[in-house]
Amino acid sequence: MKHICLVASIAFLCFLKPATAAEVQEVVSPGGVIAWLIEEHSIPLISVEYEFTGGSSSDPQGKEGLAYLASGLLNEGAGDLNARAFQKRLDELAIRMSFDADADQMSGSLQTLTDNAEDAFQLLGMALADPSFDQDAVDRVKQQVLAIQRRESQRPRSVAVKAWMASSFEDHPYGRRSKGDEASIIAITADDLHTFTQRHFALDNVIIGVVGDIDAQTLGEFLDLAFADLSEEADVDPIANVVPARDYDVDIIDQDVPQSTVIFGSNGLRRNDPDWYTAIVMNYVLGSGGFASRLTEEVRRKRGLAYGVSTQLVPRDHAGLFIGTVATQNARVGESVQVIRDEIQRMADFGISPQELVDAKTYLTGSYALRFGTSKSAAGQLVGIQRYGLGMNYIDRRNDYIEAVSIEQVNRVAKRLLQTDNLFWVIVGKPEGLPEDMSITPDASQPQSNGSGS
Amino acid sequence: MTLRRALTFVLSCLTFFWLAPGNATAQSSTFNAHEYFLDNGLHLVVVENHRAPIVTHMVWYRVGSIDEYAGKSGLAHFLEHLMFKGTATMAAGEFSKTIARHGGQDNAFTSFDYTAYYQNVAADRLALVMEMEADRMTGLVIDENEVAAEREVVIEERRMRVESSPNAQFGEKLRALQYEAHPYQVPIIGWPEDLATLTREDALGFYDAFYGPNNAIVVVVGDVIPADVKALADKFYGPLPRRQIANRSHTPEPTHTKAQTLLLRDARVNQPSWSLSYMAPSYGVGDASYIYALQVLAEIIGGGNVSRLYEKLVVEDEVAVYIGASYSPLRLGPASFRISAAPHGEDIDPLAPAVAEVLAEVVKNGVRPGELSRAKRSLTAQVIYAQDSGHGLANVFGSTLVNGRTIAELEAWPANIEAVTNEDIMAAAKHIFVEAQSLTGILLPEADIPEPGPEPAPESGAEMLDSGAGE
């Protein structure tokens, strides 16, 4: 293989650290709110990322979509400001305030110019502790959620992911639609929304990361504006741990499109699993490494079967997932499925080579700094490190965990994680030539549902 | 994706920063950019950003899909893919693998007007990526064996982005109507029939015609010292010979004299869409003196949840669940001012008259002082937010310069936005809201499916293509 000369020096490179643990401060506000802070004063900008444990998995039966609906309503009126007044205030001050809900968390993001920081934290405090949920705003945002559901039902990938989750987590909240369906969204009341935020938004349930043009003392004061009015203790329903399970190989969702969109996956790892870093290295070689991954090499480069093919490890709070995706023309999708199965089996049987281990490590360690490229992404890193209890010096130690991974460990974890017999597949399209040993769900060709928010 | 983004992402991308020519005023420097011209014509821009020990290195070529010729649509993008297939010193597929070994991320994208390649790496890897980009700037070698598979990759990419999405197909057909003659009518990714015919020789011919140091802009943003970057550029880009660059000549768009409507039905549609667009000036075509006023106007009538259109159609009349406006003047050819909506329920009929009322009100009575100051603050704050991301800044500089604008114009953008008056906005609105130059788009389910409900316009993904392997 021909490289240009600089590549030769690679084994000796010592990558820079993105920031050092010494730069991360723990700030405790007068009101007892805790946040991690990296001061960065070169631009008059502050980014705050935070999250509350408990997301759409906590939605009550029949009210699926509650957390997601709440995320769309938190900046639609609070305190004495109605939706329009609140939005205008944000707009006038160029404050960027957004909320999101996933299965395990309600998260939020606040970005402000330094000059407007006090107002920004104050408005956030109103949104979290005193949201209005006025009926007109609730009705309006419900219609928006329904429109998003319908729009997603037009996207093969969304349809496939939802079908995969539904069939793999049949009796668990992870299998439900995080955005609900039409009936469940309509059923949600303003009282439900208030109950949700009051139970979840509490001081013992929040994680905060801040990066930007603010010192620790000022941040302490401002944190109280945003968070100190919350209740002391959250009341979040416990969610059971779960493993994805299904007793057949493939769901086919018939759609009249020229390309089949495929989602495949199996049980993976939760974030605190001792094999986590080893699995990250293994998965880089297999499917998350872009052009450096085996799947891209075999499926895309050698055979032209797809524009994109990848796998990822998805650590949920109560389950671990190994999920992959590919999209190939209907006539050749069977070939894609077979190549992917072969590569997964090869990884399980034979593991990786010494060179692949070196390449994976230099990428994973060298690219860590890129995660700190913006204040928003750096603040997100501070939240993630706290979420998993990784410790304040994690930024200094993280690459050591990657460096410590051995080839024997990778090969053991590949065997542990990757079993082609246990892969579940969902295919949206009109697939041809699937491997004959794949068992198909009995009610295979369900027509595309119309507006069900699938 | 947050709920708000899920509704608005189509419009959120390109309002950024786009300056107008002519009236740049002297300004203290916001970005402190350093600009160099190498003897071989290469244009280098360096912006220091020491917030993280990383650097973004981008090469922008003044060539895009509008420079293709009949029967070979998709060629610019196909070549972009083949640029990863090697040189005399780099085997096929090794480019991205080498970047990855150094902890870097790389990709490329093709637009109508330009093609760009980038790497995000640790700052001490700048020499490596510069050497690699310089190597493939004039030294591309394509193995015939790589071409057939890559053509299939691009065809799969089209199936994924376009054929799998009724909204993207709607957008493609709308563009074909919006531009009756200008090459913006042709999708960047190309028509399927043309893609099947693209060859190695086509790609190399296009490469020879348009790639070279004298047709390239290199943008470096990050934890670097400008003089050091200049020295590296001299070393790696400096020795490259000038190349003969083909003329860029494009069929102009004739003046439109009839309003048009596209009604598209698709059985896959569950959420209808509605859009209205008007031809509008860009930096390249039309009366550029309206550009700043149109940017402010787009913000006032269609930016976010306190805009005039949102207030009227979503909050008051409840005939839409979402509506917004977008206007991107930073292009070589004619631009458009576009309003996109998702109807409330199934009925799209109330949208057009309600929108017309809002537009007529602006033409007749202008905007309120409070609206004007709010929109200006919102736009100019983008200058500070943009500095948070080195990669984002590199995009701003690259797309500005590749369209023939200057750093001085970029620096002057906030002042020029501030200078917009109510009279400017009224004049600009009157100038573009001409019915004969409008295009209405309607995307609905098949007639026999009784569930309607509209939604935003085409997926923005078709506007810019990259060659990434992942998502």
PDB file of C-alpha atoms in Angstrom, chain A residues 1-7 9-10 13-19 40-47 68-69 71-73 75-76 83-84 87-88 91-96 98-100 111-113 136 139-141 143-157 179 182 211-213 255-259 261 284 289-293 296-297 299-310 325 327-330 332 355 358-359 362-370 372-377 448-452, chain B residues 1-4 6-7 9-10 16 49-55 77 81 84-85 87-94 96-107 120-125 127-129 131-132 135 146 149-150 152-153 155-157 159-161 163-167 223 236 267-273 299 303 305-307 310-311 314-315 318 321-322 342-345 368 374-375 377-378 381-382 384-385 387-390 443 449-459 465-471:
ATOM      1  CA  MET A   1       0.000   0.000   0.000  1.00  0.00           C
ATOM      2  CA  LYS A   2       1.255   3.381  -0.954  1.00  0.00           C
ATOM      3  CA  HIS A   3       1.003   6.265   1.433  1.00  0.00           C
ATOM      4  CA  ILE A   4       2.606   9.588   1.475  1.00  0.00           C
ATOM      5  CA  CYS A   5       5.643   9.887   3.633  1.00  0.00           C
ATOM      6  CA  LEU A   6       4.135  11.506   6.693  1.00  0.00           C
ATOM      7  CA  VAL A   7       2.213   8.395   7.543  1.00  0.00           C
ATOM      8  CA  SER A   9       5.611   8.697  11.829  1.00  0.00           C
ATOM      9  CA  ILE A  10       2.179   7.844  13.011  1.00  0.00           C
ATOM     10  CA  LEU A  13       2.384  10.724  17.557  1.00  0.00           C
ATOM     11  CA  CYS A  14       1.124  12.015  20.807  1.00  0.00           C
ATOM     12  CA  PHE A  15      -2.219  13.648  20.324  1.00  0.00           C
ATOM     13  CA  LEU A  16      -3.154  16.810  22.071  1.00  0.00           C
ATOM     14  CA  LYS A  17      -5.732  16.731  24.758  1.00  0.00           C
ATOM     15  CA  PRO A  18      -8.938  18.641  24.011  1.00  0.00           C
ATOM     16  CA  ALA A  19      -8.908  20.326  27.357  1.00  0.00           C
ATOM     17  CA  GLU A  40     -13.526  30.132  27.517  1.00  0.00           C
ATOM     18  CA  HIS A  41     -13.453  33.882  27.137  1.00  0.00           C
ATOM     19  CA  SER A  42     -12.294  34.423  23.569  1.00  0.00           C
ATOM     20  CA  ILE A  43     -15.828  34.887  22.218  1.00  0.00           C
ATOM     21  CA  PRO A  44     -18.684  36.613  24.117  1.00  0.00           C
ATOM     22  CA  LEU A  45     -20.840  33.515  24.090  1.00  0.00           C
ATOM     23  CA  ILE A  46     -22.061  30.988  26.661  1.00  0.00           C
ATOM     24  CA  SER A  47     -23.385  27.496  25.984  1.00  0.00           C
ATOM     25  CA  TYR A  68     -41.879  14.965  23.311  1.00  0.00           C
ATOM     26  CA  LEU A  69     -44.902  17.266  23.364  1.00  0.00           C
ATOM     27  CA  SER A  71     -40.242  19.517  24.816  1.00  0.00           C
ATOM     28  CA  GLY A  72     -42.061  21.479  22.142  1.00  0.00           C
ATOM     29  CA  LEU A  73     -44.031  23.541  24.638  1.00  0.00           C
ATOM     30  CA  ASN A  75     -40.644  27.832  25.250  1.00  0.00           C
ATOM     31  CA  GLU A  76     -44.277  28.519  24.370  1.00  0.00           C
ATOM     32  CA  ALA A  83     -46.203  32.136  24.054  1.00  0.00           C
ATOM     33  CA  ARG A  84     -45.787  35.148  21.813  1.00  0.00           C
ATOM     34  CA  GLN A  87     -40.741  33.915  21.998  1.00  0.00           C
ATOM     35  CA  LYS A  88     -40.321  37.613  21.307  1.00  0.00           C
ATOM     36  CA  ASP A  91     -35.762  36.639  19.745  1.00  0.00           C
ATOM     37  CA  GLU A  92     -34.994  40.197  20.822  1.00  0.00           C
ATOM     38  CA  LEU A  93     -32.113  38.988  22.953  1.00  0.00           C
ATOM     39  CA  ALA A  94     -30.873  36.493  20.329  1.00  0.00           C
ATOM     40  CA  ILE A  95     -31.121  33.710  22.908  1.00  0.00           C
ATOM     41  CA  ARG A  96     -31.190  30.175  21.545  1.00  0.00           C
ATOM     42  CA  SER A  98     -34.331  24.502  22.799  1.00  0.00           C
ATOM     43  CA  PHE A  99     -35.522  21.288  24.407  1.00  0.00           C
ATOM     44  CA  ASP A 100     -35.572  17.696  23.348  1.00  0.00           C
ATOM     45  CA  GLN A 111     -26.933  29.612  24.088  1.00  0.00           C
ATOM     46  CA  THR A 112     -26.621  33.297  24.749  1.00  0.00           C
ATOM     47  CA  LEU A 113     -24.381  36.240  24.123  1.00  0.00           C
ATOM     48  CA  ASP A 136     -54.018  27.372  22.598  1.00  0.00           C
ATOM     49  CA  ASP A 139     -53.352  22.603  20.721  1.00  0.00           C
ATOM     50  CA  ARG A 140     -50.989  24.271  18.280  1.00  0.00           C
ATOM     51  CA  VAL A 141     -47.963  22.185  19.192  1.00  0.00           C
ATOM     52  CA  GLN A 143     -50.860  19.712  15.537  1.00  0.00           C
ATOM     53  CA  GLN A 144     -47.146  20.181  14.878  1.00  0.00           C
ATOM     54  CA  VAL A 145     -46.312  16.859  16.488  1.00  0.00           C
ATOM     55  CA  LEU A 146     -48.965  15.140  14.378  1.00  0.00           C
ATOM     56  CA  ALA A 147     -47.487  16.749  11.268  1.00  0.00           C
ATOM     57  CA  ILE A 148     -44.042  15.456  12.237  1.00  0.00           C
ATOM     58  CA  GLN A 149     -45.461  11.961  12.765  1.00  0.00           C
ATOM     59  CA  ARG A 150     -46.999  12.023   9.309  1.00  0.00           C
ATOM     60  CA  ARG A 151     -43.827  13.344   7.772  1.00  0.00           C
ATOM     61  CA  GLU A 152     -41.766  10.619   9.421  1.00  0.00           C
ATOM     62  CA  SER A 153     -44.141   8.008   8.079  1.00  0.00           C
ATOM     63  CA  GLN A 154     -42.944   9.088   4.610  1.00  0.00           C
ATOM     64  CA  ARG A 155     -39.299   8.333   5.433  1.00  0.00           C
ATOM     65  CA  PRO A 156     -38.277   4.701   4.987  1.00  0.00           C
ATOM     66  CA  ARG A 157     -35.525   4.955   7.570  1.00  0.00           C
ATOM     67  CA  LYS A 179     -43.708  10.733  19.594  1.00  0.00           C
ATOM     68  CA  GLU A 182     -52.632  10.560  16.873  1.00  0.00           C
ATOM     69  CA  VAL A 211     -18.751  26.260  28.421  1.00  0.00           C
ATOM     70  CA  GLY A 212     -18.003  29.832  27.512  1.00  0.00           C
ATOM     71  CA  ASP A 213     -17.496  33.403  28.563  1.00  0.00           C
ATOM     72  CA  GLN A 255     -43.290  -0.027   0.052  1.00  0.00           C
ATOM     73  CA  ASP A 256     -43.305   0.727  -3.620  1.00  0.00           C
ATOM     74  CA  VAL A 257     -39.801   2.237  -3.796  1.00  0.00           C
ATOM     75  CA  PRO A 258     -36.756   1.203  -5.861  1.00  0.00           C
ATOM     76  CA  GLN A 259     -34.467   0.897  -2.855  1.00  0.00           C
ATOM     77  CA  THR A 261     -33.891   0.488   3.532  1.00  0.00           C
ATOM     78  CA  TYR A 284     -14.850   1.079  14.655  1.00  0.00           C
ATOM     79  CA  GLY A 289     -15.274   3.902  10.996  1.00  0.00           C
ATOM     80  CA  GLY A 290     -16.580   5.321   7.736  1.00  0.00           C
ATOM     81  CA  PHE A 291     -14.183   4.556   4.910  1.00  0.00           C
ATOM     82  CA  ALA A 292     -11.894   2.844   7.404  1.00  0.00           C
ATOM     83  CA  SER A 293     -14.541   0.269   8.317  1.00  0.00           C
ATOM     84  CA  THR A 296     -17.840   0.309   3.952  1.00  0.00           C
ATOM     85  CA  GLU A 297     -14.944  -1.393   2.213  1.00  0.00           C
ATOM     86  CA  VAL A 299     -20.420  -3.121   0.750  1.00  0.00           C
ATOM     87  CA  ARG A 300     -19.643   0.268  -0.754  1.00  0.00           C
ATOM     88  CA  ARG A 301     -16.166   0.402  -2.174  1.00  0.00           C
ATOM     89  CA  LYS A 302     -15.778  -3.086  -3.559  1.00  0.00           C
ATOM     90  CA  ARG A 303     -19.346  -3.798  -4.633  1.00  0.00           C
ATOM     91  CA  GLY A 304     -21.115  -0.460  -4.999  1.00  0.00           C
ATOM     92  CA  LEU A 305     -24.075  -1.833  -3.080  1.00  0.00           C
ATOM     93  CA  ALA A 306     -24.851   1.262  -1.036  1.00  0.00           C
ATOM     94  CA  TYR A 307     -23.994   4.880  -0.433  1.00  0.00           C
ATOM     95  CA  GLY A 308     -23.817   4.341   3.286  1.00  0.00           C
ATOM     96  CA  VAL A 309     -23.451   1.352   5.571  1.00  0.00           C
ATOM     97  CA  SER A 310     -22.654   1.601   9.241  1.00  0.00           C
ATOM     98  CA  THR A 325     -28.167   0.383   8.602  1.00  0.00           C
ATOM     99  CA  ALA A 327     -29.929   0.970   1.785  1.00  0.00           C
ATOM    100  CA  THR A 328     -29.579  -0.943  -1.490  1.00  0.00           C
ATOM    101  CA  GLN A 329     -31.663  -1.280  -4.649  1.00  0.00           C
ATOM    102  CA  ASN A 330     -34.343  -3.943  -4.257  1.00  0.00           C
ATOM    103  CA  ARG A 332     -29.417  -6.483  -4.874  1.00  0.00           C
ATOM    104  CA  GLN A 355      -2.799  -3.077  12.173  1.00  0.00           C
ATOM    105  CA  VAL A 358      -3.438   0.445  15.788  1.00  0.00           C
ATOM    106  CA  ASP A 359      -5.516   2.309  13.216  1.00  0.00           C
ATOM    107  CA  THR A 362      -5.075   6.430  16.500  1.00  0.00           C
ATOM    108  CA  TYR A 363      -8.441   7.503  15.126  1.00  0.00           C
ATOM    109  CA  LEU A 364     -10.387   7.154  18.356  1.00  0.00           C
ATOM    110  CA  THR A 365      -7.765   8.924  20.467  1.00  0.00           C
ATOM    111  CA  GLY A 366      -6.849  11.539  17.887  1.00  0.00           C
ATOM    112  CA  SER A 367     -10.418  12.522  17.108  1.00  0.00           C
ATOM    113  CA  TYR A 368     -11.444  12.960  20.756  1.00  0.00           C
ATOM    114  CA  ALA A 369     -10.417  16.631  20.599  1.00  0.00           C
ATOM    115  CA  LEU A 370     -12.896  17.223  17.774  1.00  0.00           C
ATOM    116  CA  PHE A 372     -14.691  19.846  21.972  1.00  0.00           C
ATOM    117  CA  GLY A 373     -14.695  21.902  18.783  1.00  0.00           C
ATOM    118  CA  THR A 374     -17.602  24.142  19.759  1.00  0.00           C
ATOM    119  CA  SER A 375     -18.746  25.387  23.139  1.00  0.00           C
ATOM    120  CA  LYS A 376     -22.056  23.623  22.625  1.00  0.00           C
ATOM    121  CA  SER A 377     -20.485  20.266  21.867  1.00  0.00           C
ATOM    122  CA  GLN A 448     -47.511   1.135   4.494  1.00  0.00           C
ATOM    123  CA  SER A 449     -49.604   2.560   7.237  1.00  0.00           C
ATOM    124  CA  ASN A 450     -51.164   5.883   6.510  1.00  0.00           C
ATOM    125  CA  GLY A 451     -50.616   8.604   9.070  1.00  0.00           C
ATOM    126  CA  SER A 452     -50.234   6.198  11.936  1.00  0.00           C
TER     127      SER A 452
ATOM    128  CA  MET B   1     -33.820  16.304  16.422  1.00  0.00           C
ATOM    129  CA  THR B   2     -35.768  18.697  18.561  1.00  0.00           C
ATOM    130  CA  LEU B   3     -39.379  19.269  17.689  1.00  0.00           C
ATOM    131  CA  ARG B   4     -38.717  22.762  16.485  1.00  0.00           C
ATOM    132  CA  ALA B   6     -37.976  18.784  12.923  1.00  0.00           C
ATOM    133  CA  LEU B   7     -40.348  21.387  11.574  1.00  0.00           C
ATOM    134  CA  PHE B   9     -34.720  22.374   9.393  1.00  0.00           C
ATOM    135  CA  VAL B  10     -35.499  22.858   5.763  1.00  0.00           C
ATOM    136  CA  PHE B  16     -26.299  33.074   7.230  1.00  0.00           C
ATOM    137  CA  ASN B  49      -9.348  30.291  16.292  1.00  0.00           C
ATOM    138  CA  HIS B  50      -7.557  29.013  19.370  1.00  0.00           C
ATOM    139  CA  ARG B  51     -10.544  27.669  21.275  1.00  0.00           C
ATOM    140  CA  ALA B  52      -9.501  24.049  20.713  1.00  0.00           C
ATOM    141  CA  PRO B  53      -6.262  22.493  19.428  1.00  0.00           C
ATOM    142  CA  ILE B  54      -7.842  21.599  16.111  1.00  0.00           C
ATOM    143  CA  VAL B  55      -7.929  22.946  12.596  1.00  0.00           C
ATOM    144  CA  HIS B  77     -20.594  15.183  -7.957  1.00  0.00           C
ATOM    145  CA  HIS B  81     -16.535  10.896  -5.260  1.00  0.00           C
ATOM    146  CA  PHE B  84     -11.014   9.809  -3.116  1.00  0.00           C
ATOM    147  CA  LYS B  85      -9.762   7.170  -5.535  1.00  0.00           C
ATOM    148  CA  THR B  87      -3.026   9.584  -6.927  1.00  0.00           C
ATOM    149  CA  ALA B  88       0.421   8.431  -7.920  1.00  0.00           C
ATOM    150  CA  THR B  89       1.325   8.198  -4.234  1.00  0.00           C
ATOM    151  CA  MET B  90      -2.010   7.227  -2.711  1.00  0.00           C
ATOM    152  CA  ALA B  91      -3.905   4.026  -3.453  1.00  0.00           C
ATOM    153  CA  ALA B  92      -7.672   3.963  -3.995  1.00  0.00           C
ATOM    154  CA  GLY B  93      -9.555   4.379  -0.747  1.00  0.00           C
ATOM    155  CA  GLU B  94      -6.449   5.372   1.202  1.00  0.00           C
ATOM    156  CA  SER B  96      -9.864   8.919   4.040  1.00  0.00           C
ATOM    157  CA  LYS B  97      -8.196   6.018   5.805  1.00  0.00           C
ATOM    158  CA  THR B  98      -5.018   8.049   6.175  1.00  0.00           C
ATOM    159  CA  ILE B  99      -6.925  11.007   7.587  1.00  0.00           C
ATOM    160  CA  ALA B 100      -8.671   8.647  10.011  1.00  0.00           C
ATOM    161  CA  ARG B 101      -5.377   7.145  11.162  1.00  0.00           C
ATOM    162  CA  HIS B 102      -4.459  10.638  12.206  1.00  0.00           C
ATOM    163  CA  GLY B 103      -7.628  11.103  14.185  1.00  0.00           C
ATOM    164  CA  GLY B 104      -9.150  13.300  11.534  1.00  0.00           C
ATOM    165  CA  GLN B 105     -12.492  13.437   9.797  1.00  0.00           C
ATOM    166  CA  ASP B 106     -12.869  14.307   6.143  1.00  0.00           C
ATOM    167  CA  ASN B 107     -15.558  14.663   3.558  1.00  0.00           C
ATOM    168  CA  ASN B 120     -10.999  18.411  10.581  1.00  0.00           C
ATOM    169  CA  VAL B 121      -7.819  17.357  12.369  1.00  0.00           C
ATOM    170  CA  ALA B 122      -5.567  18.066  15.313  1.00  0.00           C
ATOM    171  CA  ALA B 123      -3.761  21.330  14.554  1.00  0.00           C
ATOM    172  CA  ASP B 124      -0.386  19.617  14.284  1.00  0.00           C
ATOM    173  CA  ARG B 125      -1.656  17.505  11.365  1.00  0.00           C
ATOM    174  CA  ALA B 127       0.920  19.728   6.990  1.00  0.00           C
ATOM    175  CA  LEU B 128      -0.273  16.197   6.335  1.00  0.00           C
ATOM    176  CA  VAL B 129      -3.702  17.145   5.051  1.00  0.00           C
ATOM    177  CA  GLU B 131       0.160  17.678   1.338  1.00  0.00           C
ATOM    178  CA  MET B 132      -2.630  15.251   0.546  1.00  0.00           C
ATOM    179  CA  ASP B 135      -1.359  15.940  -4.252  1.00  0.00           C
ATOM    180  CA  GLU B 146     -12.951   1.681  -9.086  1.00  0.00           C
ATOM    181  CA  ALA B 149     -18.604   0.420  -8.306  1.00  0.00           C
ATOM    182  CA  GLU B 150     -18.509   4.121  -7.499  1.00  0.00           C
ATOM    183  CA  GLU B 152     -23.360   2.314  -8.471  1.00  0.00           C
ATOM    184  CA  VAL B 153     -22.691   4.090  -5.163  1.00  0.00           C
ATOM    185  CA  ILE B 155     -26.944   5.791  -8.129  1.00  0.00           C
ATOM    186  CA  GLU B 156     -27.742   4.312  -4.703  1.00  0.00           C
ATOM    187  CA  GLU B 157     -27.175   7.742  -3.204  1.00  0.00           C
ATOM    188  CA  ARG B 159     -32.214   6.366  -4.723  1.00  0.00           C
ATOM    189  CA  MET B 160     -31.721   7.149  -1.040  1.00  0.00           C
ATOM    190  CA  ARG B 161     -31.945  10.924  -1.218  1.00  0.00           C
ATOM    191  CA  GLU B 163     -36.418   8.237  -4.994  1.00  0.00           C
ATOM    192  CA  SER B 164     -37.068   7.294  -1.369  1.00  0.00           C
ATOM    193  CA  SER B 165     -38.527  10.685  -0.512  1.00  0.00           C
ATOM    194  CA  PRO B 166     -41.667  12.162  -2.032  1.00  0.00           C
ATOM    195  CA  ASN B 167     -40.577  15.539  -0.688  1.00  0.00           C
ATOM    196  CA  ASP B 223      -5.369  26.763  16.258  1.00  0.00           C
ATOM    197  CA  PHE B 236       2.802  22.057  -0.710  1.00  0.00           C
ATOM    198  CA  ALA B 267     -49.380   7.795  -2.601  1.00  0.00           C
ATOM    199  CA  ARG B 268     -46.625   7.899   0.011  1.00  0.00           C
ATOM    200  CA  VAL B 269     -47.555  11.397   1.178  1.00  0.00           C
ATOM    201  CA  ASN B 270     -49.304  11.581   4.525  1.00  0.00           C
ATOM    202  CA  GLN B 271     -48.420  15.173   5.274  1.00  0.00           C
ATOM    203  CA  PRO B 272     -49.074  17.627   2.425  1.00  0.00           C
ATOM    204  CA  SER B 273     -46.721  20.512   1.626  1.00  0.00           C
ATOM    205  CA  GLU B 299     -36.458  37.301   8.944  1.00  0.00           C
ATOM    206  CA  GLY B 303     -38.029  33.754  10.656  1.00  0.00           C
ATOM    207  CA  ASN B 305     -42.223  31.664  15.693  1.00  0.00           C
ATOM    208  CA  VAL B 306     -42.835  35.387  15.984  1.00  0.00           C
ATOM    209  CA  SER B 307     -42.735  36.121  12.281  1.00  0.00           C
ATOM    210  CA  TYR B 310     -46.328  32.361  11.578  1.00  0.00           C
ATOM    211  CA  GLU B 311     -48.447  34.757  13.613  1.00  0.00           C
ATOM    212  CA  VAL B 314     -50.336  29.321  12.491  1.00  0.00           C
ATOM    213  CA  VAL B 315     -51.453  31.299  15.544  1.00  0.00           C
ATOM    214  CA  GLU B 318     -54.880  28.216  12.343  1.00  0.00           C
ATOM    215  CA  VAL B 321     -49.021  24.118  11.546  1.00  0.00           C
ATOM    216  CA  TYR B 322     -45.769  25.548  10.265  1.00  0.00           C
ATOM    217  CA  ALA B 342     -47.382  22.688   6.324  1.00  0.00           C
ATOM    218  CA  PRO B 343     -51.163  23.075   6.244  1.00  0.00           C
ATOM    219  CA  HIS B 344     -53.332  22.457   9.272  1.00  0.00           C
ATOM    220  CA  GLY B 345     -55.469  19.464   8.489  1.00  0.00           C
ATOM    221  CA  ARG B 368     -42.796  48.325  12.333  1.00  0.00           C
ATOM    222  CA  ARG B 374     -35.570  42.607  16.323  1.00  0.00           C
ATOM    223  CA  ALA B 375     -34.712  41.141  12.930  1.00  0.00           C
ATOM    224  CA  ARG B 377     -30.368  41.881  16.183  1.00  0.00           C
ATOM    225  CA  SER B 378     -31.253  38.331  15.357  1.00  0.00           C
ATOM    226  CA  ALA B 381     -25.995  37.902  16.453  1.00  0.00           C
ATOM    227  CA  GLN B 382     -25.202  35.160  13.955  1.00  0.00           C
ATOM    228  CA  ILE B 384     -20.925  35.928  17.133  1.00  0.00           C
ATOM    229  CA  TYR B 385     -22.552  32.511  17.141  1.00  0.00           C
ATOM    230  CA  GLN B 387     -17.359  32.091  15.653  1.00  0.00           C
ATOM    231  CA  ASP B 388     -18.098  29.220  18.012  1.00  0.00           C
ATOM    232  CA  SER B 389     -17.339  26.688  15.290  1.00  0.00           C
ATOM    233  CA  GLY B 390     -14.090  26.689  13.337  1.00  0.00           C
ATOM    234  CA  LEU B 443     -47.672  18.148  -2.686  1.00  0.00           C
ATOM    235  CA  ILE B 449     -56.627   8.726   0.036  1.00  0.00           C
ATOM    236  CA  PRO B 450     -58.756  10.861   2.309  1.00  0.00           C
ATOM    237  CA  GLU B 451     -56.058  12.047   4.692  1.00  0.00           C
ATOM    238  CA  PRO B 452     -54.377  15.328   3.763  1.00  0.00           C
ATOM    239  CA  GLY B 453     -52.217  17.689   5.694  1.00  0.00           C
ATOM    240  CA  PRO B 454     -49.389  19.706   4.100  1.00  0.00           C
ATOM    241  CA  GLU B 455     -45.888  20.366   5.105  1.00  0.00           C
ATOM    242  CA  PRO B 456     -42.624  21.987   4.309  1.00  0.00           C
ATOM    243  CA  ALA B 457     -40.785  21.925   1.105  1.00  0.00           C
ATOM    244  CA  PRO B 458     -38.201  19.658  -0.324  1.00  0.00           C
ATOM    245  CA  GLU B 459     -35.606  18.082   1.845  1.00  0.00           C
ATOM    246  CA  LEU B 465     -24.281  16.243  -1.547  1.00  0.00           C
ATOM    247  CA  ASP B 466     -21.413  14.744   0.259  1.00  0.00           C
ATOM    248  CA  SER B 467     -19.534  11.564  -0.204  1.00  0.00           C
ATOM    249  CA  GLY B 468     -19.610  10.412   3.388  1.00  0.00           C
ATOM    250  CA  ALA B 469     -19.992   6.761   4.011  1.00  0.00           C
ATOM    251  CA  GLY B 470     -22.079   7.137   7.088  1.00  0.00           C
ATOM    252  CA  GLU B 471     -25.039   9.215   7.975  1.00  0.00           C
TER     253      GLU B 471
END
